[in-house]
Tab-separated table of C-alpha atoms in Angstrom:
chain	number	residue	atom	x	y	z
A	1	MET	CA	17.653	4.474	-10.593
A	2	ILE	CA	13.887	4.699	-10.267
A	3	PRO	CA	12.778	8.212	-9.233
A	4	LYS	CA	11.028	8.517	-5.877
A	5	ARG	CA	7.251	8.701	-6.021
A	6	VAL	CA	4.975	10.133	-3.351
A	7	MET	CA	1.771	8.167	-2.745
A	8	GLY	CA	-1.112	8.284	-0.310
A	9	VAL	CA	-4.472	6.723	0.457
A	10	GLU	CA	-7.728	8.303	1.618
A	11	THR	CA	-10.101	5.979	3.467
A	12	GLU	CA	-13.751	6.679	4.238
A	13	TYR	CA	-15.051	4.471	7.035
A	14	GLY	CA	-18.564	3.175	7.482
A	15	LEU	CA	-20.089	4.230	10.794
A	16	THR	CA	-22.806	2.185	12.447
A	17	THR	CA	-24.249	1.654	15.907
A	18	ALA	CA	-25.642	-1.366	17.698
A	19	THR	CA	-27.019	-1.807	21.202
A	20	VAL	CA	-25.785	-4.162	23.884
A	21	THR	CA	-29.431	-5.036	24.592
A	22	GLY	CA	-30.338	-5.943	21.018
A	23	ALA	CA	-32.928	-3.155	20.852
A	24	PRO	CA	-32.874	-0.719	17.903
A	25	SER	CA	-30.342	2.082	18.229
A	26	THR	CA	-31.653	5.602	18.729
A	27	LEU	CA	-28.407	7.320	17.780
A	28	THR	CA	-28.510	8.988	14.384
A	29	PRO	CA	-25.408	8.727	12.178
A	30	GLU	CA	-24.786	12.440	12.772
A	31	ASP	CA	-24.976	11.995	16.561
A	32	ALA	CA	-22.666	8.997	16.412
A	33	ALA	CA	-20.182	10.913	14.250
A	34	GLN	CA	-20.107	13.850	16.656
A	35	ARG	CA	-19.526	11.500	19.562
A	36	LEU	CA	-16.765	9.772	17.643
A	37	PHE	CA	-15.006	13.087	17.013
A	38	ARG	CA	-15.645	14.581	20.456
A	39	ARG	CA	-12.075	13.957	21.619
A	40	VAL	CA	-10.716	15.436	18.373
A	41	ILE	CA	-12.906	18.529	18.758
A	42	GLU	CA	-11.742	18.982	22.352
A	43	TRP	CA	-8.137	18.791	21.204
A	44	GLY	CA	-8.242	20.523	17.821
A	45	ARG	CA	-11.542	22.491	18.044
A	46	SER	CA	-12.587	21.025	14.694
A	47	THR	CA	-13.605	17.800	12.946
A	48	ASN	CA	-10.905	18.545	10.365
A	49	THR	CA	-7.358	18.337	11.630
A	50	PHE	CA	-3.849	17.179	10.831
A	51	LEU	CA	-2.110	14.755	13.171
A	52	GLU	CA	1.465	14.547	14.383
A	53	ASN	CA	2.005	11.554	12.092
A	54	GLY	CA	1.479	13.939	9.165
A	55	SER	CA	-1.927	12.551	8.176
A	56	ARG	CA	-5.302	14.255	7.983
A	57	LEU	CA	-8.349	13.237	10.018
A	58	TYR	CA	-11.763	14.654	9.283
A	59	LEU	CA	-15.500	14.113	9.109
A	60	ASP	CA	-16.652	13.964	5.514
A	61	VAL	CA	-20.078	14.651	4.019
A	62	GLY	CA	-22.655	12.071	5.101
A	63	ALA	CA	-21.159	11.480	8.562
A	64	HIS	CA	-18.259	9.467	7.121
A	65	PRO	CA	-15.086	9.540	9.200
A	66	GLU	CA	-12.139	9.859	6.831
A	67	TYR	CA	-8.406	9.435	7.216
A	68	ALA	CA	-5.980	10.632	4.544
A	69	SER	CA	-2.527	9.182	4.975
A	70	ALA	CA	0.598	11.283	5.045
A	71	GLU	CA	2.770	11.360	1.925
A	72	CYS	CA	4.711	8.101	1.586
A	73	ASP	CA	7.455	7.083	-0.825
A	74	SER	CA	7.632	3.431	0.199
A	75	ILE	CA	5.060	0.642	0.318
A	76	ASP	CA	6.086	-0.166	3.895
A	77	ASP	CA	5.410	3.389	5.058
A	78	LEU	CA	2.118	3.502	3.178
A	79	VAL	CA	0.824	0.252	4.690
A	80	ALA	CA	2.005	1.223	8.187
A	81	THR	CA	0.430	4.674	7.950
A	82	ASP	CA	-2.798	3.216	6.572
A	83	LYS	CA	-3.050	0.706	9.427
A	84	ALA	CA	-2.159	3.461	11.884
A	85	GLY	CA	-5.270	5.255	10.652
A	86	ASP	CA	-7.360	2.207	11.545
A	87	ARG	CA	-5.946	2.189	15.069
A	88	ILE	CA	-6.460	5.920	15.514
A	89	MET	CA	-10.068	5.596	14.374
A	90	GLN	CA	-10.681	2.610	16.645
A	91	SER	CA	-9.168	4.457	19.626
A	92	MET	CA	-11.702	7.223	18.961
A	93	ALA	CA	-14.506	4.643	18.870
A	94	ASP	CA	-13.258	3.080	22.119
A	95	ASP	CA	-13.290	6.504	23.792
A	96	ALA	CA	-16.793	7.265	22.500
A	97	ASN	CA	-18.080	3.864	23.652
A	98	GLU	CA	-16.628	4.372	27.137
A	99	ARG	CA	-18.529	7.651	27.380
A	100	LEU	CA	-21.721	6.008	26.135
A	101	ALA	CA	-21.381	3.334	28.810
A	102	GLU	CA	-20.736	5.959	31.509
A	103	GLU	CA	-23.939	7.726	30.435
A	104	GLY	CA	-25.864	4.475	30.719
A	105	MET	CA	-26.638	4.370	27.010
A	106	PRO	CA	-26.876	0.936	25.348
A	107	GLU	CA	-25.470	2.036	21.971
A	108	ARG	CA	-21.967	1.162	20.834
A	109	ILE	CA	-20.212	2.643	17.797
A	110	HIS	CA	-18.631	0.406	15.178
A	111	LEU	CA	-16.306	1.499	12.386
A	112	ILE	CA	-16.431	-0.594	9.224
A	113	LYS	CA	-13.529	-0.363	6.782
A	114	ASN	CA	-15.327	-1.261	3.570
A	115	ASN	CA	-17.106	0.452	0.667
A	116	VAL	CA	-20.817	-0.422	0.796
A	117	ASP	CA	-23.290	-0.289	3.681
A	118	SER	CA	-26.330	-2.491	4.220
A	119	ALA	CA	-28.532	-0.026	2.306
A	120	GLY	CA	-26.254	-0.067	-0.737
A	121	ASN	CA	-24.708	3.360	-0.168
A	122	SER	CA	-21.089	3.530	-1.280
A	123	TYR	CA	-18.079	5.360	0.111
A	124	GLY	CA	-14.598	5.337	-1.242
A	125	CYS	CA	-10.961	4.461	-0.938
A	126	HIS	CA	-8.977	6.947	-3.021
A	127	GLU	CA	-5.407	6.361	-4.148
A	128	ASN	CA	-3.135	9.318	-4.875
A	129	TYR	CA	0.044	9.218	-6.939
A	130	LEU	CA	2.191	12.263	-7.615
A	131	ILE	CA	3.195	12.423	-11.292
A	132	ARG	CA	5.139	14.901	-13.369
A	133	ARG	CA	2.985	17.492	-15.152
A	134	ARG	CA	2.800	16.717	-18.856
A	135	ARG	CA	0.560	17.793	-21.691
A	136	ASP	CA	-0.467	14.228	-22.482
A	137	PHE	CA	-2.069	13.667	-19.059
A	138	ARG	CA	-5.431	12.551	-20.467
A	139	ALA	CA	-3.823	10.118	-22.907
A	140	ARG	CA	-1.794	8.634	-20.056
A	141	VAL	CA	-4.901	8.203	-17.924
A	142	ASP	CA	-6.883	6.635	-20.769
A	143	ALA	CA	-4.084	4.111	-21.285
A	144	LEU	CA	-4.495	2.946	-17.669
A	145	VAL	CA	-8.284	2.438	-17.678
A	146	PRO	CA	-8.155	-1.254	-18.740
A	147	PHE	CA	-5.474	-1.836	-16.103
A	148	PHE	CA	-7.669	-0.405	-13.351
A	149	ILE	CA	-10.757	-2.296	-14.559
A	150	SER	CA	-8.961	-5.658	-14.601
A	151	ARG	CA	-6.859	-5.019	-11.462
A	152	GLN	CA	-9.793	-5.969	-9.238
A	153	VAL	CA	-9.171	-9.722	-9.769
A	154	ILE	CA	-6.044	-9.248	-7.637
A	155	THR	CA	-6.859	-6.299	-5.358
A	156	GLY	CA	-10.649	-6.553	-4.883
A	157	ALA	CA	-12.014	-6.782	-1.339
A	158	GLY	CA	-14.958	-9.062	-2.171
A	159	HIS	CA	-18.623	-8.307	-1.690
A	160	ILE	CA	-22.008	-9.969	-1.230
A	161	ARG	CA	-24.280	-8.514	-3.886
A	162	ARG	CA	-27.685	-7.831	-2.355
A	163	GLN	CA	-29.743	-6.819	-5.388
A	164	PRO	CA	-33.107	-8.642	-5.669
A	165	GLY	CA	-32.736	-11.768	-7.778
A	166	MET	CA	-28.989	-11.152	-8.182
A	167	GLY	CA	-27.631	-12.260	-4.837
A	168	GLY	CA	-24.171	-13.747	-4.768
A	169	PHE	CA	-20.532	-13.037	-4.147
A	170	GLU	CA	-18.502	-10.781	-6.405
A	171	ILE	CA	-14.890	-9.694	-6.511
A	172	SER	CA	-15.118	-5.900	-6.083
A	173	GLN	CA	-17.173	-3.665	-3.801
A	174	ARG	CA	-16.718	-0.646	-6.063
A	175	ALA	CA	-17.410	-2.186	-9.479
A	176	ASP	CA	-21.164	-1.589	-9.331
A	177	GLN	CA	-20.614	1.980	-8.114
A	178	MET	CA	-18.570	3.209	-11.092
A	179	TRP	CA	-20.359	5.178	-13.816
A	180	ASP	CA	-17.599	6.722	-15.887
A	181	ALA	CA	-14.035	5.956	-16.926
A	182	VAL	CA	-12.436	9.386	-16.529
A	183	SER	CA	-14.130	12.511	-15.162
A	184	SER	CA	-13.652	15.509	-12.884
A	185	ALA	CA	-16.662	14.415	-10.803
A	186	SER	CA	-16.273	12.254	-7.709
A	187	THR	CA	-19.761	11.650	-6.295
A	188	ARG	CA	-22.333	12.548	-8.951
A	189	SER	CA	-20.900	10.168	-11.581
A	190	ARG	CA	-18.118	8.197	-9.936
A	191	PRO	CA	-15.257	7.712	-12.400
A	192	ILE	CA	-12.381	5.282	-12.287
A	193	VAL	CA	-9.959	8.223	-12.337
A	194	ASN	CA	-10.859	11.674	-11.079
A	195	THR	CA	-9.086	14.408	-13.077
A	196	ARG	CA	-9.500	17.266	-10.606
A	197	ASP	CA	-6.182	19.103	-10.715
A	198	GLU	CA	-5.001	19.430	-7.111
A	199	PRO	CA	-1.337	18.430	-6.928
A	200	HIS	CA	-0.752	19.761	-3.366
A	201	GLY	CA	2.696	20.712	-4.589
A	202	ASP	CA	4.424	22.913	-7.144
A	203	ILE	CA	1.727	23.168	-9.799
A	204	GLU	CA	4.321	23.903	-12.469
A	205	LYS	CA	6.007	20.542	-11.866
A	206	TYR	CA	3.436	18.126	-10.524
A	207	ARG	CA	0.007	16.698	-11.009
A	208	ARG	CA	-1.876	14.224	-8.822
A	209	LEU	CA	-3.332	11.008	-10.242
A	210	HIS	CA	-6.483	10.527	-8.165
A	211	VAL	CA	-7.795	6.953	-8.497
A	212	ILE	CA	-11.185	6.238	-6.925
A	213	VAL	CA	-12.055	2.827	-8.368
A	214	GLY	CA	-10.160	0.718	-5.825
A	215	ASP	CA	-11.698	-1.240	-2.983
A	216	THR	CA	-10.794	-0.565	0.620
A	217	ASN	CA	-8.514	-3.406	1.652
A	218	MET	CA	-8.090	-5.024	5.034
A	219	SER	CA	-5.222	-7.244	3.873
A	220	GLU	CA	-1.858	-5.508	3.983
A	221	ILE	CA	-0.734	-7.580	1.011
A	222	SER	CA	-3.717	-6.434	-1.065
A	223	THR	CA	-2.963	-2.808	-0.184
A	224	GLY	CA	0.718	-3.238	-1.009
A	225	LEU	CA	-0.052	-4.919	-4.325
A	226	LYS	CA	-2.559	-2.253	-5.295
A	227	PHE	CA	-0.011	0.526	-4.959
A	228	ALA	CA	3.039	-1.404	-6.174
A	229	MET	CA	1.323	-2.605	-9.358
A	230	THR	CA	0.049	0.871	-10.158
A	231	GLU	CA	3.425	2.440	-9.429
A	232	MET	CA	5.071	0.072	-11.920
A	233	MET	CA	2.592	1.143	-14.589
A	234	LEU	CA	3.314	4.805	-13.881
A	235	VAL	CA	7.050	4.182	-14.279
A	236	LEU	CA	6.352	2.812	-17.761
A	237	LEU	CA	4.398	5.929	-18.644
A	238	ASP	CA	7.008	8.253	-17.168
A	239	ASP	CA	9.728	6.506	-19.177
A	240	GLY	CA	7.784	6.958	-22.401
A	241	VAL	CA	7.065	3.264	-22.985
A	242	ILE	CA	4.381	2.673	-25.595
A	243	MET	CA	1.590	1.020	-23.652
A	244	PRO	CA	-0.316	-2.012	-24.942
A	245	ASP	CA	-3.504	-0.773	-26.621
A	246	LEU	CA	-6.208	-2.555	-24.649
A	247	SER	CA	-8.944	0.096	-24.876
A	248	LEU	CA	-12.283	-1.474	-24.006
A	249	VAL	CA	-15.470	-1.089	-26.042
A	250	ASP	CA	-17.650	-0.722	-22.929
A	251	PRO	CA	-15.561	-0.070	-19.790
A	252	MET	CA	-18.507	0.132	-17.379
A	253	ARG	CA	-19.979	-3.147	-18.536
A	254	ALA	CA	-16.532	-4.723	-18.412
A	255	ILE	CA	-15.881	-3.719	-14.794
A	256	ARG	CA	-19.209	-5.245	-13.698
A	257	ASP	CA	-18.878	-8.420	-15.748
A	258	ILE	CA	-15.400	-9.060	-14.372
A	259	SER	CA	-16.510	-8.477	-10.785
A	260	ARG	CA	-19.360	-11.000	-11.028
A	261	ASP	CA	-17.340	-13.832	-12.551
A	262	LEU	CA	-15.649	-15.828	-9.772
A	263	ASP	CA	-14.344	-18.322	-12.335
A	264	LEU	CA	-12.346	-15.473	-13.921
A	265	LYS	CA	-13.247	-16.740	-17.393
A	266	VAL	CA	-15.521	-13.952	-18.654
A	267	THR	CA	-14.116	-12.019	-21.591
A	268	VAL	CA	-14.477	-8.317	-22.333
A	269	GLU	CA	-14.310	-6.735	-25.764
A	270	VAL	CA	-11.236	-4.751	-26.764
A	271	GLU	CA	-11.602	-2.076	-29.437
A	272	ASP	CA	-9.307	-3.990	-31.803
A	273	GLY	CA	-11.818	-6.854	-31.837
A	274	ARG	CA	-10.183	-9.221	-29.364
A	275	ARG	CA	-11.998	-10.638	-26.382
A	276	LEU	CA	-9.763	-11.005	-23.319
A	277	THR	CA	-10.206	-12.094	-19.728
A	278	ALA	CA	-9.181	-9.796	-16.882
A	279	LEU	CA	-6.253	-12.104	-16.160
A	280	GLN	CA	-5.078	-11.939	-19.770
A	281	ILE	CA	-5.192	-8.139	-19.595
A	282	GLN	CA	-3.294	-8.150	-16.324
A	283	ARG	CA	-0.663	-10.510	-17.723
A	284	ILE	CA	-0.052	-8.213	-20.699
A	285	TYR	CA	0.485	-5.258	-18.366
A	286	ALA	CA	2.532	-7.202	-15.801
A	287	GLU	CA	4.867	-8.707	-18.385
A	288	ALA	CA	5.340	-5.320	-20.073
A	289	ALA	CA	6.239	-3.805	-16.697
A	290	HIS	CA	8.672	-6.573	-15.810
A	291	ARG	CA	10.367	-6.430	-19.216
A	292	HIS	CA	10.883	-2.702	-18.845
A	293	TYR	CA	12.167	-2.989	-15.276
A	294	GLU	CA	14.626	-5.690	-16.342
A	295	SER	CA	15.841	-3.719	-19.362
A	296	ARG	CA	16.463	-0.593	-17.237
A	297	GLY	CA	17.971	-2.456	-14.299
A	298	TYR	CA	15.175	-1.270	-12.018
A	299	LEU	CA	14.551	-4.668	-10.437
A	300	ALA	CA	17.925	-4.486	-8.692
A	301	ASP	CA	16.956	-1.067	-7.279
A	302	LEU	CA	13.730	-2.259	-5.673
A	303	ASP	CA	13.480	-2.461	-1.899
A	304	PRO	CA	12.462	-5.892	-0.520
A	305	THR	CA	8.746	-5.103	-0.274
A	306	ARG	CA	8.488	-3.686	-3.783
A	307	ARG	CA	10.427	-6.706	-5.087
A	308	GLN	CA	8.043	-9.032	-3.240
A	309	MET	CA	5.000	-7.254	-4.692
A	310	ALA	CA	6.429	-7.362	-8.226
A	311	ARG	CA	6.923	-11.134	-7.974
A	312	LEU	CA	3.522	-11.650	-6.389
A	313	TRP	CA	1.782	-9.794	-9.226
A	314	LEU	CA	2.904	-12.449	-11.728
A	315	GLU	CA	2.520	-15.292	-9.232
A	316	ALA	CA	-1.081	-14.304	-8.493
A	317	ILE	CA	-1.925	-14.217	-12.191
A	318	ASP	CA	-0.454	-17.717	-12.641
A	319	LEU	CA	-2.364	-19.163	-9.690
A	320	LEU	CA	-5.651	-17.519	-10.619
A	321	GLU	CA	-5.382	-18.764	-14.199
A	322	GLN	CA	-4.881	-22.283	-12.835
A	323	GLY	CA	-7.935	-21.842	-10.605
A	324	ASP	CA	-5.759	-22.428	-7.537
A	325	LEU	CA	-7.066	-19.934	-4.996
A	326	ASP	CA	-5.805	-21.704	-1.877
A	327	PRO	CA	-2.230	-20.292	-1.860
A	328	LEU	CA	-3.675	-16.757	-2.101
A	329	ARG	CA	-6.262	-16.943	0.675
A	330	ASP	CA	-3.828	-15.523	3.235
A	331	ARG	CA	-2.878	-12.601	0.987
A	332	LEU	CA	-5.754	-11.406	-1.210
A	333	ASP	CA	-8.818	-9.922	0.477
A	334	TRP	CA	-11.525	-11.229	-1.831
A	335	ILE	CA	-10.211	-14.783	-1.618
A	336	ALA	CA	-9.786	-14.654	2.165
A	337	LYS	CA	-13.340	-13.394	2.552
A	338	LEU	CA	-14.801	-15.845	0.038
A	339	THR	CA	-13.118	-18.746	1.837
A	340	LEU	CA	-14.527	-17.565	5.172
A	341	LEU	CA	-18.063	-17.069	3.861
A	342	GLU	CA	-18.167	-20.268	1.821
A	343	ARG	CA	-17.151	-22.393	4.798
A	344	TYR	CA	-19.866	-20.861	6.966
A	345	ARG	CA	-22.449	-20.962	4.162
A	346	THR	CA	-21.758	-24.612	3.368
A	347	ARG	CA	-21.712	-25.692	7.006
A	348	SER	CA	-24.978	-23.871	7.754
A	349	GLY	CA	-26.714	-24.498	4.429
A	350	LEU	CA	-27.327	-20.813	3.760
A	351	GLY	CA	-28.103	-18.905	0.594
A	352	TRP	CA	-26.170	-15.772	-0.266
A	353	GLU	CA	-29.160	-13.621	0.648
A	354	ASP	CA	-29.144	-14.841	4.269
A	355	PRO	CA	-28.547	-11.914	6.684
A	356	ARG	CA	-26.168	-14.022	8.765
A	357	LEU	CA	-23.712	-13.997	5.877
A	358	SER	CA	-24.034	-10.227	5.617
A	359	ARG	CA	-23.248	-9.867	9.314
A	360	LEU	CA	-20.207	-12.101	8.885
A	361	GLU	CA	-19.043	-10.035	5.912
A	362	PHE	CA	-19.323	-6.781	7.869
A	363	ALA	CA	-17.508	-8.392	10.791
A	364	TYR	CA	-14.521	-9.003	8.489
A	365	HIS	CA	-14.254	-5.235	8.019
A	366	ASP	CA	-15.090	-4.199	11.609
A	367	LEU	CA	-12.086	-2.430	13.159
A	368	SER	CA	-12.996	-3.584	16.664
A	369	PRO	CA	-10.432	-6.073	17.996
A	370	THR	CA	-13.261	-7.913	19.783
A	371	ALA	CA	-16.151	-7.749	17.291
A	372	GLY	CA	-14.033	-7.671	14.118
A	373	LEU	CA	-12.712	-10.797	12.427
A	374	TYR	CA	-9.650	-9.362	10.678
A	375	THR	CA	-7.557	-8.876	13.826
A	376	GLY	CA	-8.242	-12.416	14.984
A	377	MET	CA	-7.397	-13.855	11.577
A	378	VAL	CA	-4.074	-12.011	11.607
A	379	LYS	CA	-3.247	-13.293	15.099
A	380	GLN	CA	-4.043	-16.835	13.983
A	381	GLY	CA	-1.705	-16.490	11.018
A	382	LEU	CA	-4.557	-16.658	8.515
A	383	LEU	CA	-3.552	-13.379	6.834
A	384	ALA	CA	-0.005	-12.426	5.874
A	385	ARG	CA	1.468	-9.040	6.725
A	386	ILE	CA	3.925	-6.480	5.410
A	387	VAL	CA	4.585	-4.539	8.625
A	388	THR	CA	4.695	-5.414	12.317
A	389	ASP	CA	2.404	-4.249	15.118
A	390	ASP	CA	5.273	-2.159	16.498
A	391	ARG	CA	5.737	-0.466	13.123
A	392	VAL	CA	2.020	0.403	13.004
A	393	ALA	CA	2.048	1.693	16.587
A	394	ASP	CA	5.008	3.926	15.761
A	395	ALA	CA	3.227	5.236	12.639
A	396	MET	CA	0.338	6.477	14.799
A	397	THR	CA	2.543	9.299	16.081
A	398	THR	CA	5.556	9.356	13.762
A	399	PRO	CA	5.309	10.597	10.156
A	400	PRO	CA	7.193	9.017	7.253
A	401	ALA	CA	10.774	10.283	7.603
A	402	THR	CA	11.574	10.700	3.908
A	403	THR	CA	8.819	13.048	2.651
A	404	ARG	CA	7.310	16.449	3.418
A	405	ALA	CA	5.113	14.722	6.016
A	406	ALA	CA	8.077	14.749	8.426
A	407	LEU	CA	8.049	18.566	8.455
A	408	ARG	CA	4.296	18.773	8.943
A	409	GLY	CA	4.358	16.192	11.732
A	410	ARG	CA	7.150	17.980	13.595
A	411	PHE	CA	5.290	21.279	13.401
A	412	VAL	CA	1.937	19.859	14.551
A	413	LYS	CA	3.579	18.060	17.474
A	414	ALA	CA	5.600	21.101	18.582
A	415	ALA	CA	2.724	23.583	18.242
A	416	SER	CA	0.326	21.264	20.080
A	417	GLU	CA	2.746	20.658	22.937
A	418	ALA	CA	3.373	24.426	23.216
A	419	ARG	CA	-0.409	25.028	23.195
A	420	ARG	CA	-0.051	27.524	20.380
A	421	ASP	CA	-2.674	28.344	17.759
A	422	TYR	CA	-1.795	27.140	14.288
A	423	MET	CA	-3.239	26.178	10.917
A	424	VAL	CA	-2.020	23.392	8.671
A	425	ASP	CA	-2.901	21.924	5.294
A	426	TRP	CA	-0.975	19.729	2.868
A	427	MET	CA	1.316	22.586	1.786
A	428	ASN	CA	1.103	25.279	4.462
A	429	LEU	CA	2.303	25.590	8.043
A	430	ARG	CA	1.045	28.681	9.823
A	431	LEU	CA	1.758	29.733	13.390
A	432	LEU	CA	-0.886	32.233	14.543
A	433	GLU	CA	0.296	35.089	16.738
A	434	ALA	CA	-1.144	38.291	18.126
A	435	ASP	CA	0.697	40.397	15.578
A	436	GLY	CA	-0.102	38.179	12.590
A	437	ALA	CA	1.116	34.802	11.409
A	438	ARG	CA	4.400	33.143	10.568
A	439	SER	CA	3.970	30.897	7.544
A	440	VAL	CA	5.946	28.389	5.532
A	441	ILE	CA	4.798	26.993	2.175
A	442	LEU	CA	6.071	23.494	1.432
A	443	LYS	CA	5.960	23.043	-2.334
A	444	ASP	CA	8.259	20.020	-2.510
A	445	PRO	CA	6.480	16.827	-1.362
A	446	PHE	CA	9.747	14.892	-1.521
A	447	SER	CA	11.749	16.989	0.937
A	448	PRO	CA	11.815	16.079	4.661
A	449	VAL	CA	14.251	18.939	5.389
A	450	ASP	CA	13.595	22.676	5.299
A	451	LYS	CA	15.539	25.313	7.217
A	452	ARG	CA	12.484	27.596	7.232
A	453	VAL	CA	10.651	24.998	9.293
A	454	ASP	CA	13.629	24.640	11.610
A	455	ASP	CA	13.553	28.405	12.123
A	456	LEU	CA	9.796	28.344	12.750
A	457	LEU	CA	10.155	25.583	15.333
A	458	GLU	CA	12.996	27.441	17.028
A	459	HIS	CA	10.803	30.551	17.217
A	460	LEU	CA	7.914	28.492	18.577
């Protein structure tokens, strides 16, 4: 039986404004961000709050709205909770835009779920995986670096490169923003894996693998693959499997070279002297994972979505090696976007540097159901899904039922409805009272049941 694993995703959204008149916007990013969070401030008296679905909503440095999903132990819950974050954010934008219209202001706020703005500034999508604390943490992370560098050919979101003389489409939005393989920094020198030790759980037992190299995905399949593939690699490490030694001579050059090669033929140098393509590296990892899962009987334990993602990992490698992108255009973000842009570019005779292509690219990531393209593509059946609209709507207010998030969500909902003062973080629930505070510390991320919380709710 495969042990449960808690996972989560943190998404920073791009925030921009446009006017209904076409005139330049006068709203600064800071003003727009405050307007976006006005309803949250009125409700929670802060731009940093936890929601009744167990997730965290806050305004990050640089006026970036951010949503950190509740702890999930299934791909279905993770995708539903991630998409719930999009809907929550868009509801905030809708509310802000209604107020702008009532005030007679021409500006409208748009939220863009991507990683690079028009000026080249980058913001992240961070994956979190709870792992057992072991002394060989750094060795385990180093063993995964080639996996993360090559993973982009399957999970990349696609990007129009806007550097002078280097315009064109590439596979990953984050590849050009990475400057280190493994580091404790997150902004100054963005690493593939951030080693800051914040497990948000029992520090004697757990550690958090904080991955910041991944693109922000619109496609539910891309999101599901990203987490399912990585989870399979972590199972190998947890089980003590000797990983293939694919250490790269120059990881930062490799991640950029792979991203810029749409033919997927470029090779990168391995320290043992071989030169391999990203797909060859992915095949080595994928086949090692499948062999191990088969030998341990894990494949029979997988839920339907995890089983689907495991099959798709190998299927995608096969199709990409054959150069057959068409069957993947409804599942993988970078291929869906490339197909969209190429059709428009060819029909209109445009070069990659044309601003109309940039506007179309941003529209793919726009959360607005009217201005954004993703929602329409889903409704037309152009993009496959993992969860239903009803499942996403439920995840806006209901936390995952099988992790600690269920306890946090129940407490936030009850305290809010009772109009009581409280404080919450990933581990702590605190009910504030005139004579002090009643607190519960939740050290076990896997447990959705705790009598201390039941007692606290009964008191409340």
